[in-house]
């Protein structure tokens, strides 16, 4: 079965079970500066998991594009990927353990045809915080899993939470038995010898963990599941690695044809990083020296370096991109749509890297010889940083180069220096994020205050449940996303516009105060991602019309805004509307 067939089967199966299909959110979270990329299907759904009503109901299913970057350096082995697709189904206060397990079992055995004997499951063993998940085990038995295929593990394996605090709960994981011989008599799903491969994770979100580490029962019990598409494809096709499936095969074959040196790890790195960078660029990512842009830069540069290692002419990158677009466009039509941008971005970044590479490699040689002369075989972190900062060498490139000469690098020191550097740039980019301000001048500051007024007006006209979902400001206009289940009528738009203009004309003072985050929340201050804020926050108020957690800056009085005009109202994504508006003098 091909990957796209698995995806379609999944969406259709859950649709039949009363789920609404929602589109994949872009890889780059629109309103969340704290994470670089979407790393799981649940991420764009957090507000709904926390209790907000989703416009499409309580049963949802989707495929979500994900990038996880903590294991970049592992890519090249037989399983790690930076980009992957996660299939997921959600119950938002709807079904819970029994139905979720029953559906997973039915999907795996009936739809995908995996024999029940090849499936093992793990459930939460219980600890001082929460009891053993007997219910999940019971449901598995009822569904058709034998007692000896059920394993009990602690929080390290069978508990899921995003970060330190928030909604969480025990999970149950499904493992596929590859049929390989057991590595030892104790071999079981938690063993990573390769006999058992995790295929699906169902999280039963029934608790809330607070900052003090205390667990309380959630009012709304959710189910959040995630099934890795590449892995499932590989298993169902009886392949050893995702690189042997149709998702990567055309690129892998082309690389064999082009290469002069045969290194399988390098081939995998090129194939994986190419797909990943194409997906990121297609969703709006661009290489830079900070945050997401830096990850993208690293991925592209690492790919280029490995092309060099295989002695592949770098001009062939265009050929490889073309092959990938052809191969993947059925799954991701956006790749074809954004083909030109993808191509020019990657080629431009490659050219930049090639320029620095020669200088950097010379510098590396020099520093390496110096280090050797000093009788050491560990390259100083300062040098790694200099190579990064001045020559655009990602540290892992320096590390790989060092390893080729049987040397190591002081990554710890590098990381310290890098952190300092990042802190400096972060301060800049955080400033930028606040309210989505790209640059701060009188115009953008006025637009920023206008977003607060618009936010307040939407609540008055559309209902108190209307909240900001994102915003973006340029000197020419403001863009504002909010939840709403319908296209605004002309009358609604007019009412909103009038209300904002009324407030502007009233000349209301904008005030700012600092307070503890909890107090701010208690006082009813509006905020998009409460958990992302520090303990002490700034709260901007516009008379008694608006109160929001916000970094500012804002105008002093609404009179400074001019005339507010809605230019466009359109859908942004499922259940999210977007307003583009201007301030006229
Ligand atoms: N959120 C869970 C995970 O990432 C299930 O989707 O594994």
Short mmCIF file of N, CA and C in Angstrom, two decimals, residues 257-423:
data_model
loop_
_atom_site.label_atom_id
_atom_site.label_comp_id
_atom_site.label_asym_id
_atom_site.label_seq_id
_atom_site.Cartn_x
_atom_site.Cartn_y
_atom_site.Cartn_z
N UNK A 257 22.68 7.09 -9.23
CA UNK A 257 23.11 7.35 -10.60
C UNK A 257 24.13 8.49 -10.66
N UNK A 258 23.95 9.50 -9.82
CA UNK A 258 24.80 10.68 -9.90
C UNK A 258 26.10 10.57 -9.11
N UNK A 259 26.09 9.77 -8.07
CA UNK A 259 27.23 9.79 -7.14
C UNK A 259 28.47 9.11 -7.70
N UNK A 260 29.63 9.60 -7.19
CA UNK A 260 30.88 8.93 -7.57
C UNK A 260 31.42 8.14 -6.38
N UNK A 261 30.88 8.47 -5.22
CA UNK A 261 31.28 7.76 -4.02
C UNK A 261 30.00 7.17 -3.43
N UNK A 262 30.10 5.94 -2.90
CA UNK A 262 28.88 5.28 -2.45
C UNK A 262 28.81 5.26 -0.92
N UNK A 263 28.03 6.20 -0.35
CA UNK A 263 27.84 6.21 1.11
C UNK A 263 26.34 6.31 1.37
N UNK A 264 25.78 5.23 1.88
CA UNK A 264 24.33 5.19 2.02
C UNK A 264 23.80 6.27 2.97
N UNK A 265 24.54 6.51 4.07
CA UNK A 265 24.07 7.52 5.04
C UNK A 265 23.95 8.89 4.36
N UNK A 266 24.93 9.23 3.54
CA UNK A 266 24.89 10.52 2.86
C UNK A 266 23.71 10.60 1.91
N UNK A 267 23.46 9.49 1.23
CA UNK A 267 22.30 9.47 0.32
C UNK A 267 21.02 9.75 1.08
N UNK A 268 20.89 9.10 2.22
CA UNK A 268 19.67 9.29 3.02
C UNK A 268 19.56 10.73 3.51
N UNK A 269 20.70 11.27 3.94
CA UNK A 269 20.69 12.66 4.43
C UNK A 269 20.24 13.60 3.33
N UNK A 270 20.78 13.42 2.13
CA UNK A 270 20.40 14.29 1.02
C UNK A 270 18.90 14.15 0.73
N UNK A 271 18.45 12.90 0.62
CA UNK A 271 17.04 12.67 0.27
C UNK A 271 16.11 13.25 1.34
N UNK A 272 16.47 13.01 2.60
CA UNK A 272 15.60 13.48 3.69
C UNK A 272 15.61 14.99 3.78
N UNK A 273 16.79 15.57 3.78
CA UNK A 273 16.88 17.02 3.96
C UNK A 273 16.29 17.78 2.77
N UNK A 274 16.37 17.16 1.62
CA UNK A 274 15.78 17.83 0.45
C UNK A 274 14.26 17.91 0.62
N UNK A 275 13.66 16.77 0.96
CA UNK A 275 12.20 16.77 1.12
C UNK A 275 11.79 17.74 2.23
N UNK A 276 12.52 17.66 3.36
CA UNK A 276 12.19 18.50 4.50
C UNK A 276 12.30 19.98 4.14
N UNK A 277 13.40 20.36 3.50
CA UNK A 277 13.56 21.78 3.21
C UNK A 277 12.52 22.24 2.18
N UNK A 278 12.17 21.36 1.24
CA UNK A 278 11.14 21.75 0.27
C UNK A 278 9.80 21.98 0.95
N UNK A 279 9.48 21.12 1.91
CA UNK A 279 8.21 21.28 2.63
C UNK A 279 8.21 22.57 3.45
N UNK A 280 9.34 22.85 4.09
CA UNK A 280 9.41 24.05 4.93
C UNK A 280 9.30 25.31 4.06
N UNK A 281 10.03 25.32 2.96
CA UNK A 281 9.99 26.51 2.09
C UNK A 281 8.59 26.68 1.52
N UNK A 282 7.99 25.56 1.13
CA UNK A 282 6.66 25.64 0.55
C UNK A 282 5.67 26.25 1.54
N UNK A 283 5.89 26.04 2.83
CA UNK A 283 5.00 26.62 3.83
C UNK A 283 5.49 27.98 4.34
N UNK A 284 6.41 28.56 3.62
CA UNK A 284 6.78 29.95 3.93
C UNK A 284 8.12 30.12 4.64
N UNK A 285 8.84 29.05 4.94
CA UNK A 285 10.14 29.18 5.62
C UNK A 285 11.21 29.71 4.67
N UNK A 286 12.13 30.50 5.22
CA UNK A 286 13.26 31.00 4.44
C UNK A 286 14.52 30.88 5.29
N UNK A 287 15.66 30.57 4.67
CA UNK A 287 16.89 30.42 5.47
C UNK A 287 17.29 31.74 6.12
N UNK A 288 17.79 31.66 7.35
CA UNK A 288 18.30 32.84 8.03
C UNK A 288 19.22 32.36 9.15
N UNK A 289 19.63 33.30 10.01
CA UNK A 289 20.53 32.88 11.08
C UNK A 289 19.85 32.67 12.42
N UNK A 290 18.53 32.78 12.44
CA UNK A 290 17.84 32.55 13.72
C UNK A 290 16.66 31.61 13.56
N UNK A 291 16.39 30.94 14.68
CA UNK A 291 15.19 30.13 14.83
C UNK A 291 14.92 29.22 13.63
N UNK A 292 13.69 29.32 13.12
CA UNK A 292 13.29 28.42 12.02
C UNK A 292 14.21 28.55 10.83
N UNK A 293 14.55 29.78 10.51
CA UNK A 293 15.38 30.04 9.35
C UNK A 293 16.73 29.35 9.49
N UNK A 294 17.19 29.28 10.71
CA UNK A 294 18.49 28.65 10.93
C UNK A 294 18.41 27.13 10.75
N UNK A 295 17.31 26.56 11.20
CA UNK A 295 17.12 25.12 11.01
C UNK A 295 17.11 24.81 9.52
N UNK A 296 16.36 25.61 8.79
CA UNK A 296 16.27 25.39 7.35
C UNK A 296 17.66 25.53 6.71
N UNK A 297 18.37 26.56 7.14
CA UNK A 297 19.73 26.78 6.62
C UNK A 297 20.60 25.55 6.90
N UNK A 298 20.51 25.07 8.13
CA UNK A 298 21.31 23.91 8.51
C UNK A 298 21.00 22.70 7.64
N UNK A 299 19.70 22.48 7.42
CA UNK A 299 19.29 21.32 6.64
C UNK A 299 19.82 21.42 5.21
N UNK A 300 19.66 22.60 4.62
CA UNK A 300 20.11 22.76 3.23
C UNK A 300 21.63 22.60 3.16
N UNK A 301 22.33 23.23 4.09
CA UNK A 301 23.80 23.17 4.04
C UNK A 301 24.33 21.76 4.30
N UNK A 302 23.63 21.07 5.18
CA UNK A 302 24.07 19.70 5.44
C UNK A 302 23.87 18.84 4.19
N UNK A 303 22.76 19.10 3.51
CA UNK A 303 22.50 18.37 2.27
C UNK A 303 23.61 18.65 1.25
N UNK A 304 23.95 19.93 1.11
CA UNK A 304 24.98 20.31 0.14
C UNK A 304 26.31 19.63 0.48
N UNK A 305 26.63 19.63 1.75
CA UNK A 305 27.89 19.02 2.15
C UNK A 305 27.93 17.53 1.81
N UNK A 306 26.80 16.89 1.99
CA UNK A 306 26.79 15.46 1.68
C UNK A 306 26.77 15.21 0.17
N UNK A 307 26.23 16.17 -0.58
CA UNK A 307 26.34 16.03 -2.04
C UNK A 307 27.81 16.13 -2.42
N UNK A 308 28.53 17.04 -1.77
CA UNK A 308 29.97 17.14 -2.03
C UNK A 308 30.68 15.85 -1.66
N UNK A 309 30.26 15.28 -0.56
CA UNK A 309 30.89 14.05 -0.10
C UNK A 309 30.73 12.94 -1.14
N UNK A 310 29.56 12.91 -1.78
CA UNK A 310 29.32 11.88 -2.80
C UNK A 310 29.83 12.32 -4.17
N UNK A 311 30.46 13.51 -4.17
CA UNK A 311 30.98 14.10 -5.41
C UNK A 311 29.91 14.22 -6.49
N UNK A 312 28.77 14.72 -6.05
CA UNK A 312 27.69 14.98 -7.01
C UNK A 312 27.76 16.45 -7.39
N UNK A 313 27.69 16.73 -8.66
CA UNK A 313 27.69 18.10 -9.14
C UNK A 313 26.51 18.86 -8.50
N UNK A 314 26.80 19.99 -7.86
CA UNK A 314 25.75 20.70 -7.12
C UNK A 314 24.66 21.26 -8.03
N UNK A 315 24.97 21.40 -9.31
CA UNK A 315 23.93 21.88 -10.23
C UNK A 315 22.79 20.87 -10.35
N UNK A 316 23.07 19.65 -9.94
CA UNK A 316 22.03 18.62 -10.04
C UNK A 316 20.90 18.83 -9.03
N UNK A 317 21.09 19.79 -8.13
CA UNK A 317 20.04 20.06 -7.13
C UNK A 317 18.71 20.33 -7.84
N UNK A 318 18.76 21.07 -8.95
CA UNK A 318 17.50 21.36 -9.67
C UNK A 318 16.84 20.06 -10.12
N UNK A 319 17.65 19.13 -10.61
CA UNK A 319 17.08 17.85 -11.06
C UNK A 319 16.40 17.15 -9.89
N UNK A 320 17.10 17.16 -8.75
CA UNK A 320 16.56 16.46 -7.58
C UNK A 320 15.24 17.11 -7.12
N UNK A 321 15.22 18.43 -7.14
CA UNK A 321 13.99 19.13 -6.72
C UNK A 321 12.84 18.75 -7.65
N UNK A 322 13.14 18.73 -8.92
CA UNK A 322 12.11 18.40 -9.91
C UNK A 322 11.56 16.99 -9.66
N UNK A 323 12.48 16.05 -9.42
CA UNK A 323 12.04 14.67 -9.17
C UNK A 323 11.13 14.62 -7.95
N UNK A 324 11.50 15.35 -6.91
CA UNK A 324 10.69 15.33 -5.70
C UNK A 324 9.31 15.95 -5.91
N UNK A 325 9.27 17.03 -6.67
CA UNK A 325 7.97 17.66 -6.92
C UNK A 325 7.08 16.66 -7.67
N UNK A 326 7.64 16.05 -8.69
CA UNK A 326 6.86 15.08 -9.46
C UNK A 326 6.37 13.94 -8.57
N UNK A 327 7.28 13.47 -7.75
CA UNK A 327 6.96 12.30 -6.92
C UNK A 327 5.97 12.61 -5.82
N UNK A 328 6.04 13.81 -5.28
CA UNK A 328 5.24 14.10 -4.08
C UNK A 328 4.04 14.99 -4.32
N UNK A 329 3.87 15.46 -5.56
CA UNK A 329 2.82 16.47 -5.77
C UNK A 329 1.41 15.94 -5.54
N UNK A 330 1.23 14.65 -5.70
CA UNK A 330 -0.11 14.13 -5.44
C UNK A 330 -0.43 14.25 -3.95
N UNK A 331 0.57 14.01 -3.12
CA UNK A 331 0.36 14.13 -1.67
C UNK A 331 0.37 15.58 -1.22
N UNK A 332 1.24 16.37 -1.83
CA UNK A 332 1.40 17.77 -1.42
C UNK A 332 1.35 18.66 -2.65
N UNK A 333 0.14 18.98 -3.12
CA UNK A 333 0.03 19.80 -4.34
C UNK A 333 0.74 21.14 -4.18
N UNK A 334 0.92 21.59 -2.94
CA UNK A 334 1.58 22.89 -2.72
C UNK A 334 3.01 22.89 -3.24
N UNK A 335 3.62 21.71 -3.34
CA UNK A 335 5.00 21.67 -3.84
C UNK A 335 5.06 22.11 -5.29
N UNK A 336 4.06 21.71 -6.04
CA UNK A 336 4.03 22.11 -7.45
C UNK A 336 3.73 23.60 -7.56
N UNK A 337 2.81 24.03 -6.73
CA UNK A 337 2.41 25.45 -6.75
C UNK A 337 3.60 26.35 -6.41
N UNK A 338 4.39 25.91 -5.47
CA UNK A 338 5.49 26.75 -4.99
C UNK A 338 6.85 26.34 -5.58
N UNK A 339 6.78 25.59 -6.67
CA UNK A 339 8.00 25.03 -7.26
C UNK A 339 9.11 26.07 -7.48
N UNK A 340 8.74 27.20 -8.08
CA UNK A 340 9.77 28.20 -8.41
C UNK A 340 10.44 28.74 -7.15
N UNK A 341 9.62 29.05 -6.16
CA UNK A 341 10.17 29.59 -4.90
C UNK A 341 11.07 28.56 -4.22
N UNK A 342 10.61 27.33 -4.21
CA UNK A 342 11.39 26.27 -3.58
C UNK A 342 12.76 26.17 -4.26
N UNK A 343 12.70 26.14 -5.58
CA UNK A 343 13.93 25.97 -6.34
C UNK A 343 14.88 27.16 -6.11
N UNK A 344 14.36 28.36 -6.25
CA UNK A 344 15.27 29.51 -6.14
C UNK A 344 15.81 29.64 -4.72
N UNK A 345 14.98 29.34 -3.72
CA UNK A 345 15.45 29.46 -2.34
C UNK A 345 16.59 28.48 -2.06
N UNK A 346 16.39 27.24 -2.49
CA UNK A 346 17.42 26.23 -2.21
C UNK A 346 18.70 26.55 -2.99
N UNK A 347 18.55 26.94 -4.23
CA UNK A 347 19.74 27.20 -5.05
C UNK A 347 20.50 28.42 -4.51
N UNK A 348 19.76 29.43 -4.12
CA UNK A 348 20.39 30.63 -3.56
C UNK A 348 21.18 30.28 -2.29
N UNK A 349 20.57 29.46 -1.45
CA UNK A 349 21.23 29.09 -0.20
C UNK A 349 22.45 28.22 -0.49
N UNK A 350 22.32 27.36 -1.48
CA UNK A 350 23.45 26.51 -1.88
C UNK A 350 24.60 27.40 -2.35
N UNK A 351 24.28 28.40 -3.17
CA UNK A 351 25.32 29.28 -3.70
C UNK A 351 26.03 30.02 -2.56
N UNK A 352 25.23 30.49 -1.61
CA UNK A 352 25.82 31.20 -0.46
C UNK A 352 26.78 30.27 0.28
N UNK A 353 26.34 29.06 0.46
CA UNK A 353 27.15 28.11 1.21
C UNK A 353 28.44 27.76 0.47
N UNK A 354 28.31 27.59 -0.83
CA UNK A 354 29.50 27.23 -1.62
C UNK A 354 30.56 28.32 -1.47
N UNK A 355 30.10 29.57 -1.47
CA UNK A 355 31.04 30.68 -1.33
C UNK A 355 31.80 30.60 -0.02
N UNK A 356 31.08 30.31 1.05
CA UNK A 356 31.75 30.30 2.36
C UNK A 356 32.51 29.00 2.60
N UNK A 357 32.06 27.97 1.91
CA UNK A 357 32.63 26.65 2.17
C UNK A 357 34.14 26.60 1.95
N UNK A 358 34.58 27.15 0.82
CA UNK A 358 36.01 27.09 0.50
C UNK A 358 36.82 27.83 1.56
N UNK A 359 36.38 29.06 1.87
CA UNK A 359 37.09 29.82 2.91
C UNK A 359 37.06 29.07 4.23
N UNK A 360 35.87 28.60 4.56
CA UNK A 360 35.67 27.93 5.85
C UNK A 360 36.52 26.69 5.98
N UNK A 361 36.60 25.93 4.90
CA UNK A 361 37.37 24.69 4.98
C UNK A 361 38.86 24.99 5.16
N UNK A 362 39.30 26.06 4.50
CA UNK A 362 40.70 26.47 4.66
C UNK A 362 40.95 26.86 6.11
N UNK A 363 40.04 27.66 6.64
CA UNK A 363 40.16 28.13 8.02
C UNK A 363 40.14 26.94 8.98
N UNK A 364 39.26 26.00 8.66
CA UNK A 364 39.18 24.81 9.50
C UNK A 364 40.50 24.06 9.52
N UNK A 365 41.07 23.87 8.33
CA UNK A 365 42.36 23.18 8.22
C UNK A 365 43.41 23.86 9.09
N UNK A 366 43.43 25.20 8.99
CA UNK A 366 44.41 25.98 9.73
C UNK A 366 44.24 25.75 11.24
N UNK A 367 42.99 25.88 11.68
CA UNK A 367 42.71 25.74 13.11
C UNK A 367 42.96 24.31 13.58
N UNK A 368 42.64 23.38 12.70
CA UNK A 368 42.85 21.98 13.07
C UNK A 368 44.34 21.71 13.25
N UNK A 369 45.14 22.22 12.33
CA UNK A 369 46.58 22.02 12.45
C UNK A 369 47.13 22.65 13.71
N UNK A 370 46.63 23.87 14.00
CA UNK A 370 47.07 24.55 15.23
C UNK A 370 46.74 23.70 16.45
N UNK A 371 45.52 23.20 16.46
CA UNK A 371 45.08 22.38 17.60
C UNK A 371 45.99 21.16 17.74
N UNK A 372 46.27 20.53 16.61
CA UNK A 372 47.13 19.34 16.62
C UNK A 372 48.52 19.70 17.13
N UNK A 373 49.04 20.86 16.64
CA UNK A 373 50.37 21.29 17.07
C UNK A 373 50.46 21.47 18.58
N UNK A 374 49.30 21.86 19.13
CA UNK A 374 49.29 22.04 20.59
C UNK A 374 49.13 20.71 21.32
N UNK A 375 49.12 19.64 20.54
CA UNK A 375 49.03 18.30 21.14
C UNK A 375 47.62 17.96 21.59
N UNK A 376 46.62 18.70 21.08
CA UNK A 376 45.24 18.42 21.49
C UNK A 376 44.48 17.81 20.32
N UNK A 377 43.41 17.09 20.64
CA UNK A 377 42.59 16.64 19.51
C UNK A 377 41.13 17.07 19.65
N UNK A 378 40.94 18.09 20.52
CA UNK A 378 39.59 18.64 20.63
C UNK A 378 39.63 20.10 20.19
N UNK A 379 38.83 20.39 19.19
CA UNK A 379 38.82 21.76 18.66
C UNK A 379 37.99 22.66 19.56
N UNK A 380 38.58 23.80 19.91
CA UNK A 380 37.95 24.72 20.84
C UNK A 380 36.58 25.23 20.37
N UNK A 381 35.67 25.42 21.33
CA UNK A 381 34.33 25.92 21.01
C UNK A 381 34.36 27.29 20.36
N UNK A 382 35.33 28.08 20.77
CA UNK A 382 35.50 29.42 20.21
C UNK A 382 35.73 29.34 18.69
N UNK A 383 36.50 28.35 18.30
CA UNK A 383 36.80 28.18 16.86
C UNK A 383 35.55 27.70 16.12
N UNK A 384 34.84 26.77 16.76
CA UNK A 384 33.59 26.28 16.15
C UNK A 384 32.65 27.47 15.95
N UNK A 385 32.62 28.35 16.95
CA UNK A 385 31.74 29.50 16.85
C UNK A 385 32.20 30.47 15.76
N UNK A 386 33.52 30.66 15.70
CA UNK A 386 34.03 31.56 14.66
C UNK A 386 33.69 31.02 13.27
N UNK A 387 33.86 29.71 13.11
CA UNK A 387 33.54 29.11 11.81
C UNK A 387 32.05 29.29 11.48
N UNK A 388 31.25 29.22 12.52
CA UNK A 388 29.81 29.40 12.33
C UNK A 388 29.50 30.86 11.99
N UNK A 389 30.05 31.74 12.82
CA UNK A 389 29.68 33.15 12.74
C UNK A 389 30.26 33.83 11.50
N UNK A 390 31.52 33.53 11.22
CA UNK A 390 32.18 34.23 10.12
C UNK A 390 32.07 33.48 8.80
N UNK A 391 32.07 32.15 8.86
CA UNK A 391 32.10 31.39 7.60
C UNK A 391 30.80 30.63 7.32
N UNK A 392 29.81 30.84 8.19
CA UNK A 392 28.51 30.20 7.93
C UNK A 392 28.54 28.69 8.05
N UNK A 393 29.50 28.18 8.83
CA UNK A 393 29.59 26.73 9.01
C UNK A 393 28.67 26.27 10.14
N UNK A 394 27.63 25.51 9.84
CA UNK A 394 26.87 24.95 10.96
C UNK A 394 27.82 24.10 11.81
N UNK A 395 27.67 24.13 13.14
CA UNK A 395 28.61 23.41 14.00
C UNK A 395 28.71 21.93 13.67
N UNK A 396 27.57 21.38 13.20
CA UNK A 396 27.66 19.94 12.91
C UNK A 396 28.52 19.69 11.68
N UNK A 397 28.66 20.67 10.83
CA UNK A 397 29.57 20.52 9.69
C UNK A 397 31.00 20.47 10.23
N UNK A 398 31.31 21.40 11.14
CA UNK A 398 32.64 21.40 11.75
C UNK A 398 32.89 20.08 12.47
N UNK A 399 31.83 19.63 13.14
CA UNK A 399 31.97 18.38 13.88
C UNK A 399 32.24 17.22 12.92
N UNK A 400 31.49 17.18 11.85
CA UNK A 400 31.70 16.11 10.88
C UNK A 400 33.09 16.18 10.25
N UNK A 401 33.52 17.40 9.95
CA UNK A 401 34.87 17.56 9.39
C UNK A 401 35.91 17.07 10.39
N UNK A 402 35.71 17.47 11.65
CA UNK A 402 36.66 17.06 12.69
C UNK A 402 36.70 15.54 12.79
N UNK A 403 35.51 14.95 12.76
CA UNK A 403 35.46 13.49 12.89
C UNK A 403 36.18 12.80 11.74
N UNK A 404 36.09 13.41 10.57
CA UNK A 404 36.81 12.84 9.43
C UNK A 404 38.32 12.82 9.69
N UNK A 405 38.78 13.73 10.57
CA UNK A 405 40.21 13.77 10.92
C UNK A 405 40.45 13.20 12.31
N UNK A 406 39.53 12.39 12.74
CA UNK A 406 39.61 11.76 14.05
C UNK A 406 39.81 12.75 15.19
N UNK A 407 39.10 13.86 15.09
CA UNK A 407 39.17 14.85 16.16
C UNK A 407 37.76 15.10 16.67
N UNK A 408 37.67 15.73 17.83
CA UNK A 408 36.35 16.08 18.35
C UNK A 408 36.26 17.61 18.46
N UNK A 409 35.07 18.10 18.78
CA UNK A 409 34.93 19.54 18.97
C UNK A 409 34.28 19.81 20.33
N UNK A 410 34.61 20.98 20.88
CA UNK A 410 34.02 21.34 22.17
C UNK A 410 32.66 21.98 21.92
N UNK A 411 31.68 21.10 21.76
CA UNK A 411 30.33 21.57 21.40
C UNK A 411 29.71 22.34 22.56
N UNK A 412 30.07 21.92 23.79
CA UNK A 412 29.47 22.57 24.97
C UNK A 412 29.81 24.06 24.98
N UNK A 413 31.08 24.31 24.76
CA UNK A 413 31.53 25.71 24.74
C UNK A 413 30.85 26.45 23.58
N UNK A 414 30.80 25.76 22.44
CA UNK A 414 30.15 26.38 21.29
C UNK A 414 28.71 26.76 21.65
N UNK A 415 28.02 25.80 22.31
CA UNK A 415 26.62 26.05 22.63
C UNK A 415 26.44 27.24 23.55
N UNK A 416 27.39 27.39 24.48
CA UNK A 416 27.33 28.56 25.38
C UNK A 416 27.42 29.84 24.56
N UNK A 417 28.41 29.87 23.69
CA UNK A 417 28.61 31.06 22.86
C UNK A 417 27.42 31.30 21.94
N UNK A 418 26.91 30.17 21.43
CA UNK A 418 25.79 30.27 20.51
C UNK A 418 24.55 30.81 21.22
N UNK A 419 24.37 30.32 22.46
CA UNK A 419 23.22 30.76 23.26
C UNK A 419 23.26 32.27 23.46
N UNK A 420 24.44 32.74 23.82
CA UNK A 420 24.58 34.19 24.02
C UNK A 420 24.19 34.93 22.75
N UNK A 421 24.70 34.39 21.64
CA UNK A 421 24.44 34.99 20.34
C UNK A 421 22.95 34.97 20.03
N UNK A 422 22.33 33.79 20.31
CA UNK A 422 20.92 33.61 20.01
C UNK A 422 20.07 34.53 20.87
N UNK A 423 20.48 34.65 22.13
CA UNK A 423 19.76 35.51 23.06
C UNK A 423 19.68 36.93 22.49
#
